[in-house]
Amino acid sequence: MSRTPVILITGASGEIGHGLIERLSTSQKKPIVTLDLAPLAPGLSSKVRQHYIGSILDSTLLDRILAEFEIDMIFHLAAVLSTGGEFAPLVAHKVNVEGTLAMLEFAQREGESHGRPVVFLYPSSIAAYGIPNLKAKAEAGRVREEQFNTPTTMYGCNKLYGEHLGIYYAGHYKQLSETPLAGKVDFRGIRFPGLISAITLPSGGTSDFAPEMIHAAAQGKPYACFVRPDTRIPFMAMPDAIEAMIKLALADKSKLSRHVYNIDAFSPTAEDVAAVVRKAFPKAELSTVVDTKRQGIVDTWPAEVDDSTARRDWGFEPRYNFTKAFEEYLIPTIHQRYAE
Ligand code: SER
């Protein structure tokens, strides 16, 4: 019996998964198979061939998926984010590190079984950076991939190590064995900035203050931002993040000069975000109540990243700058979302 060729998405019920399923189901011919602890949001189930409810750490379930489907591309989205990870570091490590290892091993076995490299798309994060203090952050400018690789959160440590594991599988897996085994996993990672979706809300991230502010205002709820108004980190509109993942997954491998890329779109301060939100929702009740601990995390993340290699190698180009993200995507889509 031949297996059906599919694209696999883990963590599919999360924020990125939501947009990725929508986009892949219209642009790709291959059916999509998804895996998550939670069911898919209503409306998404019809867009996938099969949704498995379960854990990436469940080896029996992974074996079942391998037995049934042939996989050339994996989007491994399942993760515990940075704030959640500080409350449960061991759980974060289990999911983010052991889970990633299990999925890389899964990809390796699949690549060995059908003989082609399996593209493994890995969302890493600006949390992989750890800048020691605000003076250094102000002086750092646009941070390159190899700078400040000293994360301070469990999530950041996990993401950075996940990148290294991926690079190991891609280039050095069982390097002492007699038959070459590396190269079955075609590992490609993106260090995402904070993502803002008009449709979904993140859970357990530390960049959540921007999306939370917008969604609260759209629902007429008061919101107290947990970082100082002058806090600046990179953000991106969700559709650009989805496009970037697909573009990198489909990029010509010979053009890729590295495994993990920064991408950047805009870097507003929290006050800049509040100002556009107030303009769009004049009744918005926004205030600031700094959570010094979460602030401490955000202060270690760069204000801007250098994404010149992604632009050069695979043509990354975000559609939305700060103004366009709000005027053309966030505000109209969010109005519609809550009107529904
Ligand atoms: N947005 C994520 C977080 O805040 C970082 O990748 O945890």
mmCIF file with all atom_site columns, C-alpha atoms in Angstrom, residues 56-196:
data_model
loop_
_atom_site.group_PDB
_atom_site.id
_atom_site.type_symbol
_atom_site.label_atom_id
_atom_site.label_alt_id
_atom_site.label_comp_id
_atom_site.label_asym_id
_atom_site.label_entity_id
_atom_site.label_seq_id
_atom_site.pdbx_PDB_ins_code
_atom_site.Cartn_x
_atom_site.Cartn_y
_atom_site.Cartn_z
_atom_site.occupancy
_atom_site.B_iso_or_equiv
_atom_site.pdbx_formal_charge
_atom_site.auth_seq_id
_atom_site.auth_comp_id
_atom_site.auth_asym_id
_atom_site.auth_atom_id
_atom_site.pdbx_PDB_model_num
ATOM 1   C CA . ILE A 1 56  ? 4.754  15.437 19.578 1.00 0.00 ? 56  ILE A CA 1
ATOM 2   C CA . LEU A 1 57  ? 6.272  13.421 22.435 1.00 0.00 ? 57  LEU A CA 1
ATOM 3   C CA . ASP A 1 58  ? 3.989  10.459 21.760 1.00 0.00 ? 58  ASP A CA 1
ATOM 4   C CA . SER A 1 59  ? 6.212  8.138  19.718 1.00 0.00 ? 59  SER A CA 1
ATOM 5   C CA . THR A 1 60  ? 3.360  5.707  19.011 1.00 0.00 ? 60  THR A CA 1
ATOM 6   C CA . LEU A 1 61  ? 1.348  8.500  17.464 1.00 0.00 ? 61  LEU A CA 1
ATOM 7   C CA . LEU A 1 62  ? 4.337  9.661  15.389 1.00 0.00 ? 62  LEU A CA 1
ATOM 8   C CA . ASP A 1 63  ? 4.815  6.080  14.166 1.00 0.00 ? 63  ASP A CA 1
ATOM 9   C CA . ARG A 1 64  ? 1.166  5.966  13.132 1.00 0.00 ? 64  ARG A CA 1
ATOM 10  C CA . ILE A 1 65  ? 1.554  9.175  11.117 1.00 0.00 ? 65  ILE A CA 1
ATOM 11  C CA . LEU A 1 66  ? 4.699  7.825  9.449  1.00 0.00 ? 66  LEU A CA 1
ATOM 12  C CA . ALA A 1 67  ? 2.955  4.574  8.577  1.00 0.00 ? 67  ALA A CA 1
ATOM 13  C CA . GLU A 1 68  ? 0.057  6.341  6.947  1.00 0.00 ? 68  GLU A CA 1
ATOM 14  C CA . PHE A 1 69  ? 1.586  9.344  5.217  1.00 0.00 ? 69  PHE A CA 1
ATOM 15  C CA . GLU A 1 70  ? 4.636  10.217 3.165  1.00 0.00 ? 70  GLU A CA 1
ATOM 16  C CA . ILE A 1 71  ? 6.091  13.528 4.290  1.00 0.00 ? 71  ILE A CA 1
ATOM 17  C CA . ASP A 1 72  ? 8.414  15.868 2.399  1.00 0.00 ? 72  ASP A CA 1
ATOM 18  C CA . MET A 1 73  ? 7.767  18.999 4.413  1.00 0.00 ? 73  MET A CA 1
ATOM 19  C CA . ILE A 1 74  ? 7.245  19.637 8.122  1.00 0.00 ? 74  ILE A CA 1
ATOM 20  C CA . PHE A 1 75  ? 6.322  22.911 9.778  1.00 0.00 ? 75  PHE A CA 1
ATOM 21  C CA . HIS A 1 76  ? 7.229  22.248 13.396 1.00 0.00 ? 76  HIS A CA 1
ATOM 22  C CA . LEU A 1 77  ? 5.284  24.953 15.241 1.00 0.00 ? 77  LEU A CA 1
ATOM 23  C CA . ALA A 1 78  ? 4.545  23.271 18.581 1.00 0.00 ? 78  ALA A CA 1
ATOM 24  C CA . ALA A 1 79  ? 6.195  25.171 21.450 1.00 0.00 ? 79  ALA A CA 1
ATOM 25  C CA . VAL A 1 80  ? 5.731  26.672 24.910 1.00 0.00 ? 80  VAL A CA 1
ATOM 26  C CA . LEU A 1 81  ? 6.396  30.438 24.611 1.00 0.00 ? 81  LEU A CA 1
ATOM 27  C CA . SER A 1 82  ? 8.669  32.658 26.681 1.00 0.00 ? 82  SER A CA 1
ATOM 28  C CA . THR A 1 83  ? 6.397  33.749 29.528 1.00 0.00 ? 83  THR A CA 1
ATOM 29  C CA . GLY A 1 84  ? 4.792  30.300 29.854 1.00 0.00 ? 84  GLY A CA 1
ATOM 30  C CA . GLY A 1 85  ? 8.254  28.769 29.883 1.00 0.00 ? 85  GLY A CA 1
ATOM 31  C CA . GLU A 1 86  ? 9.334  30.791 32.926 1.00 0.00 ? 86  GLU A CA 1
ATOM 32  C CA . PHE A 1 87  ? 6.414  29.416 34.936 1.00 0.00 ? 87  PHE A CA 1
ATOM 33  C CA . ALA A 1 88  ? 7.115  25.828 33.894 1.00 0.00 ? 88  ALA A CA 1
ATOM 34  C CA . PRO A 1 89  ? 10.721 25.583 32.676 1.00 0.00 ? 89  PRO A CA 1
ATOM 35  C CA . LEU A 1 90  ? 10.834 21.791 32.679 1.00 0.00 ? 90  LEU A CA 1
ATOM 36  C CA . VAL A 1 91  ? 7.635  21.526 30.664 1.00 0.00 ? 91  VAL A CA 1
ATOM 37  C CA . ALA A 1 92  ? 9.034  24.102 28.229 1.00 0.00 ? 92  ALA A CA 1
ATOM 38  C CA . HIS A 1 93  ? 12.238 22.105 27.906 1.00 0.00 ? 93  HIS A CA 1
ATOM 39  C CA . LYS A 1 94  ? 10.318 18.900 27.332 1.00 0.00 ? 94  LYS A CA 1
ATOM 40  C CA . VAL A 1 95  ? 8.133  20.366 24.611 1.00 0.00 ? 95  VAL A CA 1
ATOM 41  C CA . ASN A 1 96  ? 10.638 22.732 23.018 1.00 0.00 ? 96  ASN A CA 1
ATOM 42  C CA . VAL A 1 97  ? 13.757 20.565 23.141 1.00 0.00 ? 97  VAL A CA 1
ATOM 43  C CA . GLU A 1 98  ? 12.672 16.929 23.473 1.00 0.00 ? 98  GLU A CA 1
ATOM 44  C CA . GLY A 1 99  ? 9.716  17.616 21.184 1.00 0.00 ? 99  GLY A CA 1
ATOM 45  C CA . THR A 1 100 ? 11.932 19.220 18.551 1.00 0.00 ? 100 THR A CA 1
ATOM 46  C CA . LEU A 1 101 ? 14.394 16.333 18.820 1.00 0.00 ? 101 LEU A CA 1
ATOM 47  C CA . ALA A 1 102 ? 11.542 13.849 18.365 1.00 0.00 ? 102 ALA A CA 1
ATOM 48  C CA . MET A 1 103 ? 10.345 15.698 15.259 1.00 0.00 ? 103 MET A CA 1
ATOM 49  C CA . LEU A 1 104 ? 13.876 15.915 13.802 1.00 0.00 ? 104 LEU A CA 1
ATOM 50  C CA . GLU A 1 105 ? 14.302 12.183 14.352 1.00 0.00 ? 105 GLU A CA 1
ATOM 51  C CA . PHE A 1 106 ? 10.895 11.642 12.743 1.00 0.00 ? 106 PHE A CA 1
ATOM 52  C CA . ALA A 1 107 ? 12.040 13.695 9.720  1.00 0.00 ? 107 ALA A CA 1
ATOM 53  C CA . GLN A 1 108 ? 15.319 11.776 9.564  1.00 0.00 ? 108 GLN A CA 1
ATOM 54  C CA . ARG A 1 109 ? 13.520 8.410  9.553  1.00 0.00 ? 109 ARG A CA 1
ATOM 55  C CA . GLU A 1 110 ? 11.119 9.635  6.911  1.00 0.00 ? 110 GLU A CA 1
ATOM 56  C CA . GLY A 1 111 ? 13.964 10.956 4.742  1.00 0.00 ? 111 GLY A CA 1
ATOM 57  C CA . GLU A 1 112 ? 15.793 7.642  5.064  1.00 0.00 ? 112 GLU A CA 1
ATOM 58  C CA . SER A 1 113 ? 12.624 5.746  4.213  1.00 0.00 ? 113 SER A CA 1
ATOM 59  C CA . HIS A 1 114 ? 11.669 7.598  1.015  1.00 0.00 ? 114 HIS A CA 1
ATOM 60  C CA . GLY A 1 115 ? 15.186 8.704  0.079  1.00 0.00 ? 115 GLY A CA 1
ATOM 61  C CA . ARG A 1 116 ? 14.517 12.441 -0.304 1.00 0.00 ? 116 ARG A CA 1
ATOM 62  C CA . PRO A 1 117 ? 15.416 15.281 2.056  1.00 0.00 ? 117 PRO A CA 1
ATOM 63  C CA . VAL A 1 118 ? 12.537 16.371 4.276  1.00 0.00 ? 118 VAL A CA 1
ATOM 64  C CA . VAL A 1 119 ? 12.235 20.162 4.504  1.00 0.00 ? 119 VAL A CA 1
ATOM 65  C CA . PHE A 1 120 ? 11.968 21.013 8.200  1.00 0.00 ? 120 PHE A CA 1
ATOM 66  C CA . LEU A 1 121 ? 10.724 24.542 8.816  1.00 0.00 ? 121 LEU A CA 1
ATOM 67  C CA . TYR A 1 122 ? 11.506 25.722 12.340 1.00 0.00 ? 122 TYR A CA 1
ATOM 68  C CA . PRO A 1 123 ? 10.183 28.930 13.840 1.00 0.00 ? 123 PRO A CA 1
ATOM 69  C CA . SER A 1 124 ? 12.894 30.273 16.110 1.00 0.00 ? 124 SER A CA 1
ATOM 70  C CA . SER A 1 125 ? 12.635 33.669 17.742 1.00 0.00 ? 125 SER A CA 1
ATOM 71  C CA . ILE A 1 126 ? 14.189 36.973 18.759 1.00 0.00 ? 126 ILE A CA 1
ATOM 72  C CA . ALA A 1 127 ? 14.177 35.294 22.184 1.00 0.00 ? 127 ALA A CA 1
ATOM 73  C CA . ALA A 1 128 ? 17.322 33.470 21.012 1.00 0.00 ? 128 ALA A CA 1
ATOM 74  C CA . TYR A 1 129 ? 19.096 36.796 21.681 1.00 0.00 ? 129 TYR A CA 1
ATOM 75  C CA . GLY A 1 130 ? 20.048 38.067 25.103 1.00 0.00 ? 130 GLY A CA 1
ATOM 76  C CA . ILE A 1 131 ? 21.458 41.581 25.228 1.00 0.00 ? 131 ILE A CA 1
ATOM 77  C CA . PRO A 1 132 ? 22.997 42.280 28.639 1.00 0.00 ? 132 PRO A CA 1
ATOM 78  C CA . ASN A 1 133 ? 21.546 45.765 29.326 1.00 0.00 ? 133 ASN A CA 1
ATOM 79  C CA . LEU A 1 134 ? 19.615 48.679 27.832 1.00 0.00 ? 134 LEU A CA 1
ATOM 80  C CA . LYS A 1 135 ? 22.774 50.618 26.974 1.00 0.00 ? 135 LYS A CA 1
ATOM 81  C CA . ALA A 1 136 ? 24.043 47.669 24.932 1.00 0.00 ? 136 ALA A CA 1
ATOM 82  C CA . LYS A 1 137 ? 20.579 47.301 23.355 1.00 0.00 ? 137 LYS A CA 1
ATOM 83  C CA . ALA A 1 138 ? 20.575 50.968 22.296 1.00 0.00 ? 138 ALA A CA 1
ATOM 84  C CA . GLU A 1 139 ? 24.090 50.645 20.877 1.00 0.00 ? 139 GLU A CA 1
ATOM 85  C CA . ALA A 1 140 ? 23.527 47.277 19.183 1.00 0.00 ? 140 ALA A CA 1
ATOM 86  C CA . GLY A 1 141 ? 21.550 48.622 16.217 1.00 0.00 ? 141 GLY A CA 1
ATOM 87  C CA . ARG A 1 142 ? 20.349 45.951 13.820 1.00 0.00 ? 142 ARG A CA 1
ATOM 88  C CA . VAL A 1 143 ? 21.483 42.708 15.425 1.00 0.00 ? 143 VAL A CA 1
ATOM 89  C CA . ARG A 1 144 ? 22.943 40.019 13.169 1.00 0.00 ? 144 ARG A CA 1
ATOM 90  C CA . GLU A 1 145 ? 22.217 36.307 13.562 1.00 0.00 ? 145 GLU A CA 1
ATOM 91  C CA . GLU A 1 146 ? 25.504 35.462 15.243 1.00 0.00 ? 146 GLU A CA 1
ATOM 92  C CA . GLN A 1 147 ? 25.499 38.309 17.772 1.00 0.00 ? 147 GLN A CA 1
ATOM 93  C CA . PHE A 1 148 ? 24.241 38.150 21.388 1.00 0.00 ? 148 PHE A CA 1
ATOM 94  C CA . ASN A 1 149 ? 23.405 34.414 21.271 1.00 0.00 ? 149 ASN A CA 1
ATOM 95  C CA . THR A 1 150 ? 23.068 34.431 25.052 1.00 0.00 ? 150 THR A CA 1
ATOM 96  C CA . PRO A 1 151 ? 19.338 34.072 25.797 1.00 0.00 ? 151 PRO A CA 1
ATOM 97  C CA . THR A 1 152 ? 18.037 34.586 29.315 1.00 0.00 ? 152 THR A CA 1
ATOM 98  C CA . THR A 1 153 ? 14.746 32.660 29.077 1.00 0.00 ? 153 THR A CA 1
ATOM 99  C CA . MET A 1 154 ? 14.146 28.909 29.030 1.00 0.00 ? 154 MET A CA 1
ATOM 100 C CA . TYR A 1 155 ? 12.272 29.411 25.741 1.00 0.00 ? 155 TYR A CA 1
ATOM 101 C CA . GLY A 1 156 ? 15.185 31.376 24.237 1.00 0.00 ? 156 GLY A CA 1
ATOM 102 C CA . CYS A 1 157 ? 17.691 28.708 25.344 1.00 0.00 ? 157 CYS A CA 1
ATOM 103 C CA . ASN A 1 158 ? 15.423 26.018 23.895 1.00 0.00 ? 158 ASN A CA 1
ATOM 104 C CA . LYS A 1 159 ? 14.999 27.802 20.568 1.00 0.00 ? 159 LYS A CA 1
ATOM 105 C CA . LEU A 1 160 ? 18.725 28.439 20.174 1.00 0.00 ? 160 LEU A CA 1
ATOM 106 C CA . TYR A 1 161 ? 19.511 24.812 20.973 1.00 0.00 ? 161 TYR A CA 1
ATOM 107 C CA . GLY A 1 162 ? 16.711 23.652 18.630 1.00 0.00 ? 162 GLY A CA 1
ATOM 108 C CA . GLU A 1 163 ? 18.488 25.556 15.856 1.00 0.00 ? 163 GLU A CA 1
ATOM 109 C CA . HIS A 1 164 ? 21.724 23.747 16.660 1.00 0.00 ? 164 HIS A CA 1
ATOM 110 C CA . LEU A 1 165 ? 19.972 20.373 16.727 1.00 0.00 ? 165 LEU A CA 1
ATOM 111 C CA . GLY A 1 166 ? 18.489 21.091 13.305 1.00 0.00 ? 166 GLY A CA 1
ATOM 112 C CA . ILE A 1 167 ? 21.870 22.062 11.910 1.00 0.00 ? 167 ILE A CA 1
ATOM 113 C CA . TYR A 1 168 ? 23.314 18.862 13.403 1.00 0.00 ? 168 TYR A CA 1
ATOM 114 C CA . TYR A 1 169 ? 20.690 16.694 11.709 1.00 0.00 ? 169 TYR A CA 1
ATOM 115 C CA . ALA A 1 170 ? 21.123 18.558 8.420  1.00 0.00 ? 170 ALA A CA 1
ATOM 116 C CA . GLY A 1 171 ? 24.889 18.312 8.263  1.00 0.00 ? 171 GLY A CA 1
ATOM 117 C CA . HIS A 1 172 ? 26.447 16.002 10.804 1.00 0.00 ? 172 HIS A CA 1
ATOM 118 C CA . TYR A 1 173 ? 23.953 13.337 11.882 1.00 0.00 ? 173 TYR A CA 1
ATOM 119 C CA . LYS A 1 174 ? 25.778 10.148 12.977 1.00 0.00 ? 174 LYS A CA 1
ATOM 120 C CA . GLN A 1 175 ? 28.900 11.511 11.339 1.00 0.00 ? 175 GLN A CA 1
ATOM 121 C CA . LEU A 1 176 ? 31.009 8.511  12.311 1.00 0.00 ? 176 LEU A CA 1
ATOM 122 C CA . SER A 1 177 ? 28.786 5.911  10.658 1.00 0.00 ? 177 SER A CA 1
ATOM 123 C CA . GLU A 1 178 ? 30.049 4.206  7.509  1.00 0.00 ? 178 GLU A CA 1
ATOM 124 C CA . THR A 1 179 ? 27.110 5.151  5.316  1.00 0.00 ? 179 THR A CA 1
ATOM 125 C CA . PRO A 1 180 ? 26.312 8.867  5.007  1.00 0.00 ? 180 PRO A CA 1
ATOM 126 C CA . LEU A 1 181 ? 23.106 9.621  6.898  1.00 0.00 ? 181 LEU A CA 1
ATOM 127 C CA . ALA A 1 182 ? 23.150 13.419 7.103  1.00 0.00 ? 182 ALA A CA 1
ATOM 128 C CA . GLY A 1 183 ? 21.283 15.468 4.559  1.00 0.00 ? 183 GLY A CA 1
ATOM 129 C CA . LYS A 1 184 ? 17.945 13.720 5.009  1.00 0.00 ? 184 LYS A CA 1
ATOM 130 C CA . VAL A 1 185 ? 16.694 16.669 7.055  1.00 0.00 ? 185 VAL A CA 1
ATOM 131 C CA . ASP A 1 186 ? 16.744 19.946 5.134  1.00 0.00 ? 186 ASP A CA 1
ATOM 132 C CA . PHE A 1 187 ? 16.607 22.237 8.156  1.00 0.00 ? 187 PHE A CA 1
ATOM 133 C CA . ARG A 1 188 ? 15.478 25.843 7.674  1.00 0.00 ? 188 ARG A CA 1
ATOM 134 C CA . GLY A 1 189 ? 14.758 28.243 10.531 1.00 0.00 ? 189 GLY A CA 1
ATOM 135 C CA . ILE A 1 190 ? 13.427 31.767 10.923 1.00 0.00 ? 190 ILE A CA 1
ATOM 136 C CA . ARG A 1 191 ? 14.002 33.904 13.995 1.00 0.00 ? 191 ARG A CA 1
ATOM 137 C CA . PHE A 1 192 ? 10.607 35.553 14.168 1.00 0.00 ? 192 PHE A CA 1
ATOM 138 C CA . PRO A 1 193 ? 9.967  38.927 15.733 1.00 0.00 ? 193 PRO A CA 1
ATOM 139 C CA . GLY A 1 194 ? 6.814  39.364 17.840 1.00 0.00 ? 194 GLY A CA 1
ATOM 140 C CA . LEU A 1 195 ? 3.866  38.438 15.645 1.00 0.00 ? 195 LEU A CA 1
ATOM 141 C CA . ILE A 1 196 ? 0.575  40.295 15.516 1.00 0.00 ? 196 ILE A CA 1
#
